[in-house]
Amino acid sequence: MNTAHEAIAQHTTGRTAVAPWAADPYADALRAGRGPLFLRRTDGWLLPLEVERWCARADAVDREVLTRCEGAVLDVGCGPGRLVVELAASGRAALGIDVSEAAVDRTNRRGGQALRRSVFEPLPGEGRWGTVLLLDGNLGIGGDPPALLGRLARLLLPGGLLIAETVPVDVDELASVRIVRTADLTGAGGVRGTAGAPFPWARLGTPALLRCARARGWHAVGQWAAGGRAFVALRSRSTSSSAEPPNSTAVISNHLAAKPSPDSPATDR
């Protein structure tokens, strides 16, 4: 398996042929709006993916998160777009990014705005986003949390807000996983060839995220739990910057001009 740093290099150079979150079986599940779907570690451990919740409307826990957002909001790994749609419905400027064409299509059909793009590719409004959302396990993107946090700091305004969802237990894990359906699992504990290809992933509880974030200049401004889920709010380093002041309308309205072709490399969640 590639190291996490090699995986991120592939994200930016396009050497990865197929994005795990961009192809079947994830795309099939999003189009159907239901699972069951899992992340499977190499030792056979399964993590259920909450496809039905992701495809539903934002719930009370989601809405509480959204009340904490500031300025223009970038939802990294937006999936089928429930958060972007909720923000748009309340008149907030928001953009989702996801490598899955099915996810982006569903978001746009529901009234949100989304772009098919990896977080490690150039994005609209870099350095001008007021809030970045990293929910639904997306701390795992790339299997390298330090690199991901560094990238998100460059997307935000100085002193901007990151709201991240953590695993609600104390865990700090980097692993190779693949996306599987029940039909992909064999009685011997293996997987059939219809399962997704292996890729690096990370799972962090709140203590692990705080350790990682502090070492890279972030500081925590909030922690809370609701509905069996755990969240951390972090602020990026407040330094002088030549970045333009936030302009929510411009950030959002310009994103379609930068939209890549369907063959553009896209390899994160």
Backbone as a ProteinNet text record, in pm:
[ID]
protein_1_A
[PRIMARY]
MNTAHEAIAQHTTGRTAVAPWAADPYADALRAGRGPLFLRRTDGWLLPLEVERWCARADAVDREVLTRCEGAVLDVGCGPGRLVVELAASGRAALGIDVSEAAVDRTNRRGGQALRRSVFEPLPGEGRWGTVLLLDGNLGIGGDPPALLGRLARLLLPGGLLIAETVPVDVDELASVRIVRTADLTGAGGVRGTAGAPFPWARLGTPALLRCARARGWHAVGQWAAGGRAFVALRSRSTSSSAEPPNSTAVISNHLAAKPSPDSPATDR
[TERTIARY]
83.2	0	87.2	47.4	119.3	114	216.9	209.3	108	67.2	-29.3	26.3	155.4	212.1	215.2	243.7	238.7	97.5	-0.8	-140.2	-177.2	-133.6	-167.4	-93.3	30.2	99.2	21.5	-36.8	-118.3	-242.4	-299.4	-416.3	-384.5	-266.7	-234.6	-178.2	-124.1	-67	-156.6	-259.4	-351.8	-305.6	-205.9	-157	-251.1	-343.2	-437.3	-543.6	-564.2	-653	-799.7	-838.5	-979.4	-992	-1075.1	-1097.1	-1192.4	-1156.8	-1242.7	-1382	-1394.4	-1524.9	-1596.8	-1532.6	-1592.1	-1657.5	-1637	-1684.5	-1773	-1822.5	-1901.8	-1814.9	-1873.4	-2017	-2073.2	-1986.5	-2033.9	-2132.9	-2099.6	-2188.5	-2324.6	-2325.5	-2453.2	-2537.9	-2473.7	-2547.3	-2605.7	-2530	-2581.7	-2698.1	-2686.4	-2796.9	-2923.1	-2906.4	-3021.9	-3069.3	-2980.5	-3015.3	-3013.7	-2947.1	-2946.6	-2826.9	-2796.1	-2692.6	-2755.5	-2694.9	-2581.2	-2447.8	-2359.7	-2227.7	-2131.6	-2007.6	-1911.7	-1773.1	-1690.4	-1546.2	-1493.1	-1412.1	-1356.4	-1206	-1153.3	-1009.2	-955.5	-824.2	-762	-779.3	-804.4	-825.6	-971.3	-1056.2	-1195.1	-1292.1	-1242	-1330.3	-1411.6	-1540.6	-1630.9	-1681	-1678.5	-1736	-1857.7	-1978.5	-2097.2	-2094.6	-2131.6	-2143.2	-2290.8	-2319.3	-2457.7	-2518.7	-2531.7	-2577.4	-2716	-2806.8	-2943.1	-2945.6	-2866.4	-2861.3	-2800.1	-2694.2	-2631.1	-2724.8	-2812.1	-2902.4	-3031.3	-3055.8	-3176.2	-3151.7	-3251.3	-3235.2	-3149.9	-3091.3	-3014.5	-3103.3	-3049.5	-3126.5	-3091.6	-3144.7	-3124.7	-2978.1	-2903.3	-2760.6	-2686.4	-2718	-2656.3	-2686.3	-2811.9	-2850.9	-2781	-2757	-2680.7	-2539.4	-2477.7	-2345	-2349.6	-2450.1	-2455.7	-2477.2	-2540.7	-2557.5	-2423.9	-2321.8	-2190.2	-2103.9	-2148	-2067.2	-2057.5	-1946.6	-1920.4	-1887.5	-1941.3	-1906.2	-1943.3	-1870.6	-1893	-1842.2	-1918.3	-1890.9	-1849.4	-1739.9	-1694	-1710.7	-1792	-1815.6	-1727.2	-1623.8	-1527.3	-1578.4	-1592	-1652	-1800.9	-1868.5	-2008.7	-2105.1	-2061.6	-2153.4	-2275.5	-2394.5	-2514.3	-2570.8	-2500.4	-2525	-2624.6	-2657.2	-2762.6	-2724.4	-2596.8	-2554.3	-2551.2	-2500.7	-2497	-2639.2	-2728.7	-2868.2	-2933.7	-2908.3	-2966.2	-2914.6	-2786.4	-2729.9	-2788.8	-2799.8	-2856.2	-3000.2	-3076.7	-3217.4	-3232.6	-3131.7	-3137.7	-3069.1	-3028.4	-2968.3	-2820.1	-2754.6	-2611.6	-2533	-2417.4	-2329	-2252	-2266.2	-2202.1	-2170.2	-2060.2	-2018.1	-1972.9	-2015	-1965.9	-1865.2	-1767.5	-1677.8	-1678.3	-1671.8	-1669	-1611.6	-1542.3	-1485.8	-1588.3	-1702.2	-1803.7	-1898.3	-1904.8	-1997.7	-2141.5	-2172.9	-2308.6	-2342.2	-2245.8	-2268.9	-2291.9	-2208.4	-2220.4	-2352.4	-2388.7	-2515.2	-2633.6	-2630.3	-2742.6	-2750.6	-2636.2	-2634.2	-2693.3	-2649.9	-2697.6	-2846.8	-2893.6	-3036.1	-3122.4	-3067.1	-3144.4	-3139.8	-3070.4	-3069.2	-2944.3	-2843.8	-2716	-2621.2	-2503.1	-2399	-2279.8	-2235.2	-2123.8	-2035.9	-1912.3	-1809.1	-1738.7	-1717.5	-1643.9	-1494.6	-1438.9	-1299.5	-1243.4	-1117.9	-1045.5	-1006.2	-1003.5	-959.6	-813.8	-736.7	-596	-571.8	-676.1	-666.3	-693.2	-659.1	-694.6	-846	-886.1	-1027	-1060.2	-1185	-1224.6	-1219.9	-1187.2	-1191.3	-1084.5	-972	-868.7	-822.8	-815.8	-777.1	-887.5	-1012.4	-1122.5	-1243.3	-1237.8	-1352.5	-1358.3	-1478.9	-1496.1	-1499.7	-1561.4	-1574.3	-1550.9	-1480.5	-1470.5	-1536.1	-1621.6	-1683.7	-1612.6	-1585.8	-1520.7	-1594.4	-1711.4	-1800.6	-1808.6	-1887.9	-1918.9	-1794.7	-1694.4	-1574.4	-1470.1	-1489.8	-1398.2	-1262	-1240.6	-1104.1	-1013.7	-1074.7	-997.2	-939.7	-981.1	-940.4	-788.5	-743.2	-601.6	-521	-579	-504.2	-389.3	-394.6	-285	-343.2	-394	-456.1	-367.1	-236.5	-155.2	-155.4	-142.5	-144.4	-280	-387.1	-520.7	-542.5	-501.5	-516.4	-435	-316.9	-237.8	-306.2	-368	-439	-559.3	-634.5	-753.6	-716	-603.9	-559.7	-537	-492.3	-468	-597.9	-705.1	-833.6	-908.1	-884.3	-956.7	-893.6	-977	-924.7	-832.4	-736.1	-661.1	-757.3	-742.9	-835.6	-968.5	-978.5	-1103.4	-1137.3	-1259.6	-1316.4	-1323.5	-1273.3	-1289.9	-1378.5	-1487.3	-1570.8	-1553.6	-1497.3	-1465.7	-1543.1	-1589.5	-1652.2	-1547.8	-1541.2	-1445.2	-1516.7	-1439.6	-1494.8	-1527.8	-1646.6	-1685.6	-1622.5	-1503.8	-1420.9	-1277.3	-1188.1	-1049.4	-974.2	-959	-891.6	-801	-690.3	-597.3	-544.2	-606.2	-581.8	-561	-457.8	-437.1	-444.2	-521.1	-542.2	-566.3	-552.4	-594.4	-736	-826.4	-966	-1014.4	-1129.9	-1196.7	-1346.3	-1419.1	-1564	-1627	-1715.3	-1776.6	-1925.8	-2000.2	-2140.1	-2149.7	-2265.4	-2286.3	-2260.2	-2301.3	-2283.2	-2136.9	-2047.7	-1905.2	-1834.1	-1898.6	-1834.5	-1853.2	-1747.8	-1754.3	-1769.2	-1816.3	-1833.1	-1702.5	-1590.7	-1460.5	-1399.8	-1474.6	-1424.6	-1349.7	-1342.3	-1275.5	-1373.5	-1327.1	-1413	-1400	-1508	-1507.8	-1449.2	-1426.4	-1366.3	-1453.7	-1581.3	-1671	-1652.8	-1578	-1552.6	-1461.3	-1462.3	-1373.7	-1227.9	-1137.9	-994.5	-950.7	-844.4	-795.4	-742.3	-756	-703.4	-675.8	-589	-555.6	-666.6	-691.1	-796.5	-752.2	-807.8	-774.4	-901.6	-891.4	-1001	-941.3	-995.4	-943	-1055.3	-1031.4	-1116.6	-1075.9	-1150.5	-1121.4	-980.4	-932.7	-796.1	-690.5	-703.9	-605.2	-609.2	-728.8	-738.6	-678	-706.4	-652.6	-500.1	-442	-295.1	-238.6	-299.6	-252.7	-268.8	-383.1	-412.4	-321	-300.3	-214.9	-73.3	-25.3	110.7	125.1	13.7	17.3	-46.2	-53.6	-92.7	-240.4	-324.5	-466.5	-491.9	-602	-641.6	-790.5	-825.2	-963.2	-1046.1	-1167.3	-1259.2	-1391.6	-1404.1	-1526.8	-1521.2	-1587	-1605.5	-1745.8	-1815.8	-1948.6	-1986.9	-2088.5	-2142.8	-2293.8	-2350.8	-2496.2	-2534.9	-2642.8	-2692.8	-2594.3	-2508.2	-2408.2	-2290.4	-2280.8	-2172	-2088.8	-1961.5	-1869.7	-1810.6	-1790	-1744.9	-1640.3	-1553.3	-1452.8	-1453.4	-1449.1	-1432.3	-1290.6	-1220.1	-1081.5	-1067.1	-976.3	-943.6	-801.3	-788.8	-655.6	-575.4	-446.5	-357.5	-399.6	-413.2	-449	-321.8	-291.1	-171.6	-210.7	-125.6	-151.5	-146.7	-231	-242.1	-279.6	-234.7	-271.4	-398.2	-462.4	-584.9	-692	-777.6	-886.4	-983.8	-1057.2	-1160.6	-1266.7	-1341.6	-1440.1	-1548.8	-1582.4	-1692.2	-1769.5	-1872	-1941.2	-1997	-2056.2	-2118.6	-2015.1	-1900.9	-1798	-1739.5	-1716.8	-1660.2	-1747.6	-1877.9	-1968.6	-1993.6	-2016.1	-2056.5	-1946.2	-1820.7	-1709.5	-1675	-1739.4	-1689.9	-1717.3	-1824.3	-1854.8	-1752.9	-1695.6	-1595.2	-1471.7	-1447.3	-1329.3	-1359.3	-1480.5	-1519	-1435.4	-1376.2	-1292.1	-1376.1	-1310.2	-1378.8	-1406.7	-1500.7	-1528.3	-1408.1	-1305.1	-1185.7	-1078.3	-1108	-1010.6	-981.9	-854.5	-823.2	-899.5	-952.7	-1027.5	-1019	-952.3	-921.9	-948.6	-1014.8	-1048.8	-1198.1	-1240	-1382.3	-1462.2
-119	0	124.7	228	353.6	414.9	492.8	569.1	680.9	741.4	850.7	966.3	997.3	1109	1078.9	955.8	918	929.1	890.3	899.8	1043.6	1137.2	1277.3	1331.1	1285.7	1325.1	1280.4	1161.8	1114.3	1200.7	1249.1	1336.6	1458.6	1515.8	1641.6	1624	1506.5	1486.6	1408.7	1343.6	1270.5	1131.6	1075.2	943.1	832	861	758.1	741	618.9	595.3	605.2	548.1	544.3	590	689.6	737.6	643.7	598.1	500.8	554.1	685.4	741.5	789.5	780.1	830.6	720.5	595.6	484.4	392.5	287	187.1	126.2	80.4	75.5	201.1	299.3	420.2	496.9	512.7	587.2	520.5	387.8	316	341.2	341.2	362.8	503.8	604.1	740.7	757	694.7	705.9	639	528.8	459.2	525.6	600.9	665.9	573.1	459.4	364.3	269.3	206.6	104.2	-33.1	-131.5	-116.2	-101.1	-23.5	2.9	15.7	-30.3	-35	6.5	55.2	55.9	-70	-147.2	-271.5	-259.7	-278.5	-284.4	-417.1	-424.2	-547.2	-664	-634.3	-742.7	-788.5	-732.5	-774.7	-690.2	-597.4	-510.6	-421.1	-404	-327.3	-203.2	-89.8	34.9	68.2	63	96.5	242.8	269.2	404.5	444.5	562.7	604.2	668.7	591.1	643	704.4	637.8	689.4	825.6	842.4	972.1	1078.4	1042.5	1138.9	1185.1	1093.9	1126.9	1194.6	1196.8	1261.2	1411.1	1481.2	1622.2	1637.9	1755.1	1783.2	1764.1	1698.7	1675.2	1780.2	1763.7	1863.4	1877.9	1766.3	1772.6	1850.9	1823	1897.8	2046.7	2079.6	2221	2295.2	2225.5	2288.4	2321.9	2229.3	2256.3	2379.2	2387.1	2495.2	2631.3	2636.2	2765.2	2822.9	2741	2786.5	2837.7	2818.7	2857.2	3008.8	3053	3195	3219.4	3325.9	3364.2	3258.5	3259.6	3160.8	3025.8	2919.8	2786.5	2692.2	2620.5	2516.4	2381.7	2293.5	2159.6	2061.3	2011.1	1920.8	1777.5	1709.9	1577.4	1588.2	1671.7	1706.9	1591.7	1483.2	1372.6	1420.9	1366.5	1405.8	1541.4	1616.1	1759	1809.1	1730.9	1777.6	1906.4	1925.2	2045	2166.7	2149.2	2258.7	2302.8	2206.7	2238.5	2313.9	2271.2	2339	2482	2501.3	2635.7	2723.8	2670.3	2747.5	2787.6	2695.6	2724	2836.4	2855.1	2962	3088.8	3089.9	3208.6	3224.9	3119.5	3125.7	3088.6	3150.8	3118.1	2991.4	2888.6	2760.4	2687.8	2615.9	2533.9	2399.4	2291.4	2159	2113.7	2035.2	1968	1820.1	1739.1	1594.2	1534.7	1421.6	1355.8	1269.8	1246	1158.7	1237.3	1198.8	1263.3	1245	1126	1100.7	1194.3	1219.2	1309.5	1451.7	1497.8	1634.7	1652.8	1556.8	1565.9	1573.9	1490.7	1489.7	1622	1675.9	1804.4	1914.8	1921.7	2027.3	2013	1889.5	1867.9	1910.2	1901.9	1935.5	2085	2162.7	2306.7	2362.6	2277.4	2326.7	2352.1	2398.3	2415.9	2329.2	2247.3	2156.7	2145	2115.4	2105.5	1972.8	1903.7	1777.4	1806.8	1798.2	1838	1774.4	1737.9	1694.6	1816.6	1802	1911.4	1946.2	1854	1878.9	1941.9	1963.1	2035.5	2184.1	2270.1	2412	2428.8	2518.9	2541.6	2689.9	2721.7	2863	2921.7	3050.6	3120.3	3079.9	3027.4	2984.2	3102.3	3080.9	3185.8	3282.3	3255.6	3349	3282.6	3152.9	3086.4	3119.2	3148.5	3176.2	3050.8	2943.9	2816.5	2701.8	2600.3	2472.5	2366.4	2285.9	2172.7	2044	1959.3	1830.8	1728	1686.3	1601.5	1461.4	1374.6	1241.3	1157.2	1168.3	1086.8	1141.9	1263.5	1315.3	1357.3	1351.2	1363.2	1254	1147.9	1036.6	1060.8	1167.5	1190.9	1184.1	1099.8	1089.4	1006.3	969.6	891.8	967.7	1102.4	1184.4	1311.3	1304.5	1421.9	1546	1535.6	1657.6	1729	1651.9	1713.8	1775.5	1708.3	1761.3	1890.9	1894.3	2016.4	2131.2	2100.8	2204.4	2260.4	2173.2	2218.9	2304.9	2264.7	2339.8	2477.8	2489.3	2620	2716.3	2665.4	2752.1	2791.4	2716.4	2750.5	2857.9	2863.3	2954.9	3093.4	3191.9	3321.3	3303.2	3392	3386.2	3393.9	3300.7	3293.5	3231.1	3168	3105.5	2982.1	2934.8	2830.5	2696.3	2592.7	2455.1	2382.1	2321.8	2237	2094.1	2009.6	1872.1	1775.8	1667.5	1560.1	1453.3	1411.1	1310.6	1180.4	1074.3	947.1	964	924.1	949.5	855	803.8	729.6	774.6	742.4	785.6	689.9	729.4	645.2	733	677.1	744.6	636.4	622.8	506.9	547.8	493.1	501.9	360.4	340.1	203.7	204.6	87.1	64.5	7.1	68.2	24.7	13.7	-46.5	-47.9	-39.7	13.2	26.3	-103.5	-160.4	-287.8	-284	-363.8	-391.6	-528	-557.5	-690.1	-798.2	-772.5	-871.4	-895.4	-801.2	-817.1	-906.7	-936.2	-1012.2	-1161.4	-1237.1	-1382	-1447	-1570.4	-1642.7	-1666.5	-1665.3	-1688.7	-1561.7	-1451.2	-1326.3	-1240.8	-1281.4	-1203.5	-1116.2	-1061.1	-978.2	-1021.5	-1005.1	-1038.1	-922.6	-948.4	-847.3	-727.6	-734.4	-620.5	-510.8	-536.7	-435	-327.4	-210.6	-103.3	-137.1	-62.9	-82.6	-28.2	-84.6	-33.9	109.1	184.6	320.4	356.5	456.7	494.3	577.2	556.5	626.6	646.7	747	777	787.8	751	769.6	833.1	949.3	1022.4	1054.9	1026.1	1078.1	1221.1	1284.8	1424.3	1443.7	1361.7	1384.1	1378.3	1283.5	1271	1391.6	1439.5	1557.6	1679.7	1697.9	1814.5	1810.7	1693.6	1682.8	1721	1666.9	1692.6	1840.3	1898.6	2036.8	2134.8	2113.4	2204.5	2208.7	2095.5	2089.2	2166.1	2202.5	2272	2409.9	2466.3	2605.4	2632.9	2529	2548.9	2559.9	2626.9	2622.5	2593.6	2514.1	2470	2582.2	2598.7	2699.1	2636.1	2504.1	2438.9	2289	2216.4	2071.7	2040.2	1951.2	1912.4	1777.8	1717.8	1591.6	1604.7	1539.9	1543	1425.9	1359.4	1250.3	1137.7	1114	1009.5	1048.1	1174.4	1223.9	1324.4	1340.3	1429.1	1530.1	1654	1762.4	1847	1907.2	2000.8	2122.2	2241.7	2365.2	2415.9	2444.1	2489.4	2619.4	2704.1	2824	2812.8	2854.3	2856	2971.2	2969.9	3072.4	3209.6	3306.8	3443.3	3520.3	3534.8	3608.1	3707.4	3804.4	3900	3827.5	3868.1	3798.9	3897.9	3872	3957.2	3909.3	3805.5	3753.8	3861.4	3856.3	3951.5	3932.1	4036.8	4018.3	3924.8	3857.1	3760.2	3824.7	3759.3	3803.3	3678.6	3647.6	3520.1	3502.2	3606.9	3594.4	3561.4	3631.6	3606.8	3468.4	3425.3	3292.3	3185.7	3195.7	3093.6	3108.9	3230.8	3248.6	3214.1	3219.7	3191.6	3044	2958.8	2821.1	2743.1	2772.5	2694.7	2717.6	2837.2	2864.9	2779.6	2736.8	2655.5	2507.3	2467.3	2326.9	2241.2	2132.7	2048	1959.2	1899.1	1802.7	1676.3	1589.9	1465.3	1375.2	1393.2	1308.5	1366.6	1479.8	1542.1	1450.5	1446.8	1359.2	1401.1	1303.5	1332.1	1209	1221.1	1098.3	1101.7	1204.2	1197.3	1179	1162.3	1141.8	1263.8
0	0	0	-70.2	-67.5	71.6	106.8	229.7	213.1	325.9	318.6	237.2	254.2	178.7	29	-7.1	-148.5	-202.4	-119.1	-162.3	-192	-108.1	-130.8	-252.4	-274.6	-396.8	-519.4	-512.7	-623.9	-640.6	-530.6	-538.9	-623.2	-604.5	-668.5	-808.2	-840.3	-972.5	-1066.2	-1010.6	-1096.1	-1131.9	-1060.9	-1097.6	-1054.3	-958.7	-917.1	-1024.3	-1070.6	-1184	-1146.2	-1032	-993.4	-848.9	-825.8	-690	-618	-495.7	-427.4	-399.6	-368.6	-338.1	-464.5	-580.2	-703.3	-786	-750.3	-831.7	-748.8	-813.5	-743.2	-631.9	-521.1	-491.2	-424.4	-392.5	-325.1	-413	-540.9	-629.8	-640.4	-647.2	-654.5	-530.3	-413.1	-288.9	-283.3	-328.1	-327.4	-425.2	-539.6	-636.5	-583.6	-511	-453.6	-324.7	-259.2	-134.4	-14.3	-26.9	85	75.2	188.7	197.3	190.7	260	351.1	277.6	338.5	283.1	400.7	379.7	489.8	441.2	535.4	516.8	582.7	510.1	562.5	572.9	695.2	715.3	665.1	650.8	601.4	697.6	828	924.1	928.9	843.1	834.7	914.5	997.6	1076.1	983.2	1014.4	928.2	1000.5	931.4	980.9	894.1	948.9	869.3	825.8	701.3	648.9	648.7	698.5	721.9	597.6	492.5	363.5	374.8	445.2	455.9	524.4	630.7	699	609.3	537.9	448.6	337.5	291.4	180.7	227.2	357.3	411.4	426.9	477.9	508.3	634.1	650.7	771.6	894.1	997.2	1118.6	1224.7	1345.4	1450.4	1488.2	1488.4	1520.8	1413.1	1287.4	1177.3	1188.4	1216.5	1220.9	1333.9	1445.1	1552.4	1506.1	1432.3	1376.8	1286.7	1201.6	1103.1	1167.3	1284.7	1351.9	1397.2	1406.9	1450.6	1335.9	1212.8	1096.7	1084.2	1029.3	1008	861	803.7	667.9	565.6	454.6	349.2	396.1	365.7	420.4	307.8	327.9	236.7	305.9	246.3	301.8	225.8	292	229.4	242.1	127.5	126.4	153.7	76.4	105.4	84.6	16.1	-8.8	-85.3	-55.4	-129.1	-89.6	-5	5.2	106.9	208.8	299.6	370.9	404.6	476.8	385.6	264.7	167.9	133	115.2	82.6	197.5	320.3	436.8	447.5	425.7	430.7	321	200.9	89.6	117.7	177	206.2	307.7	393.2	492.4	445	316.6	259.3	284	331.7	358.7	233	214.1	103.3	137.1	55.5	84.3	-44.5	-42.8	-155.5	-101.4	-165.4	-132.7	-235.6	-192.5	-286	-253	-356.7	-339.9	-467.3	-453.4	-571.1	-643.2	-580.8	-638	-728.3	-854.4	-947.2	-900.4	-847.1	-797.5	-682.8	-593.9	-481.2	-528	-618.2	-668.4	-742.3	-826.3	-899.3	-803.3	-700.7	-606.5	-530.5	-491.2	-421.7	-508	-632.3	-721	-752.2	-767.2	-793.8	-675.4	-555	-435	-402.2	-481	-460.9	-397.5	-373.5	-323.9	-439.8	-408	-509.2	-470.4	-563.8	-536.4	-659	-633.8	-736.1	-720.9	-830.5	-824.9	-821.4	-703.2	-685.2	-558.7	-562	-442.9	-361.1	-229.5	-143.9	-168.9	-226.4	-253.4	-389.8	-466.9	-593.6	-570.1	-667.6	-654.7	-640.2	-551.2	-521.9	-531.2	-559.6	-560.9	-420.8	-412.7	-284.2	-186.1	-231.8	-136.9	-51.9	79.5	171.9	207.3	160.1	186.2	250.8	278.7	339.9	488.8	537.1	678.8	763.3	708.1	779.9	683.6	729.4	659.6	746.7	685	753.3	712.8	810.7	787.6	873.4	825.4	903.2	843.1	907.1	853.8	827.7	914.5	899.9	806.6	754.5	653.6	707.4	838.9	891	834.8	784.7	729.8	592.7	524.7	385.9	370.4	279.2	246.5	343.4	458.9	556.9	619.4	616.3	668.1	730	854.7	916.3	921.3	950.7	950.6	815.2	707.2	574.8	544.9	585.9	562.5	640.2	766.4	845.4	786.7	735.1	670.5	547.9	470.7	351.4	388.7	490.7	530.1	583.8	651.8	700.8	585.3	471.9	356.3	285.7	308.6	247.3	326.1	457.1	544.6	548.3	584.8	625.6	745.2	767	892.9	1010.8	1104.3	1216.4	1181	1063.2	1020.3	1101.9	1084.2	1168.9	1095.8	1159.6	1113.3	1213.3	1163.5	1247.3	1197.7	1282.9	1244.9	1333	1273.2	1348.7	1378.6	1502.9	1544.8	1579.5	1590.8	1638.7	1787.1	1833	1971.4	2073.5	2043.3	2139.1	2115.9	2209.5	2199	2106.6	1980.3	1881.6	1796	1753.5	1662.6	1569.2	1453.9	1368.6	1224	1163.2	1019.6	964.7	860.3	811.6	661.8	603.1	465.6	469.7	393.6	392.5	248.4	233.3	103.3	126.6	30.2	40.1	-7.9	75.8	41.1	70.3	-5.2	22.5	89.3	143	200.9	97.1	-26.8	-133.6	-167.3	-127.9	-157.7	-56.1	56.4	162.5	139.9	160.4	145.8	282.3	282	407.3	479.8	408.1	470	527.1	523.9	579	479.9	354.4	252	175.9	63.1	-20.3	-165.5	-237	-380.1	-460.4	-586.9	-673.4	-700.1	-665.2	-686.8	-583.1	-475.5	-373.3	-429.3	-363.5	-405.2	-378.4	-442.6	-424.2	-288.1	-228.3	-99.2	-111.2	-2.6	2.4	148.2	174.3	312.1	375.1	504.3	575.8	720	785.5	924.4	1006.8	1134.3	1230.6	1355.2	1395.4	1509.6	1606.5	1734.4	1838.6	1871.1	1960.3	1993.4	2050.4	2146.1	2197.1	2087.3	1995	1887.4	1795.2	1763.1	1676.9	1745.2	1873	1942.7	1947.3	1969.6	1969.5	1833.1	1729.4	1593	1557	1594.1	1557.8	1630.8	1760.4	1838.3	1782.5	1738.4	1684.8	1554.4	1494.2	1365.4	1370.9	1490.9	1504	1518.9	1521.9	1545.6	1694.8	1733	1872.9	1882.8	1982	1999.5	2059.8	2006.5	2059.7	2102.5	2086.6	2129.6	2110.5	2199.1	2188.8	2236.5	2167.4	2212.7	2152.9	2211.4	2162.5	2152.8	2052.1	2033.8	1945	1981.3	1898.6	1877.1	1975.8	1960.9	1872.8	1835.8	1751.4	1830.7	1793	1864.3	1766.8	1814.7	1728.5	1799.5	1718.3	1767.8	1675.7	1734.4	1657.7	1680.6	1571.7	1575.8	1497.1	1542.3	1464.8	1411.4	1285.6	1226.3	1284.5	1259.9	1312.5	1260.1	1348.6	1309.3	1279.8	1151	1110.4	1004.4	982.7	875.3	743.9	651.3	523.8	416.3	295.5	182.6	115.8	173.7	113.9	112.3	7.9	-2.3	112.6	151.3	252.5	200.9	291.5	246.7	163.2	55.4	-29.5	-64.2	12.4	-1.7	-141.2	-197.6	-329.5	-434.7	-430.9	-530.6	-516.9	-393.8	-371.4	-435.2	-417.2	-466.8	-615.8	-663.4	-802.6	-899.9	-854.6	-945.2	-954.1	-873.9	-866.1	-992.7	-1064.9	-1184.7	-1294.6	-1299.7	-1402.3	-1383.9	-1260.9	-1231.5	-1232.9	-1270.1	-1262.1	-1356.3	-1306.7	-1391.2	-1480.8	-1577	-1661.4	-1582.6	-1630.4	-1557.6	-1542.6	-1627.7	-1621.2	-1530.3	-1466.7	-1377.4	-1259.8	-1211	-1098.4	-973.4	-902.4	-779.8	-692.4	-578.1	-505.9	-357.7	-304.1	-163.7	-148.8	-26.4	5.1	-33.7
[MASK]
+++++++++++++++++++++++++++++++++++++++++++++++++++++++++++++++++++++++++++++++++++++++++++++++++++++++++++++++++++++++++++++++++++++++++++++++++++++++++++++++++++++++++++++++++++++++++++++++++++++++++++++++++++++++++++++++++++++++++++++++++++++++++++++++++++++++++++++

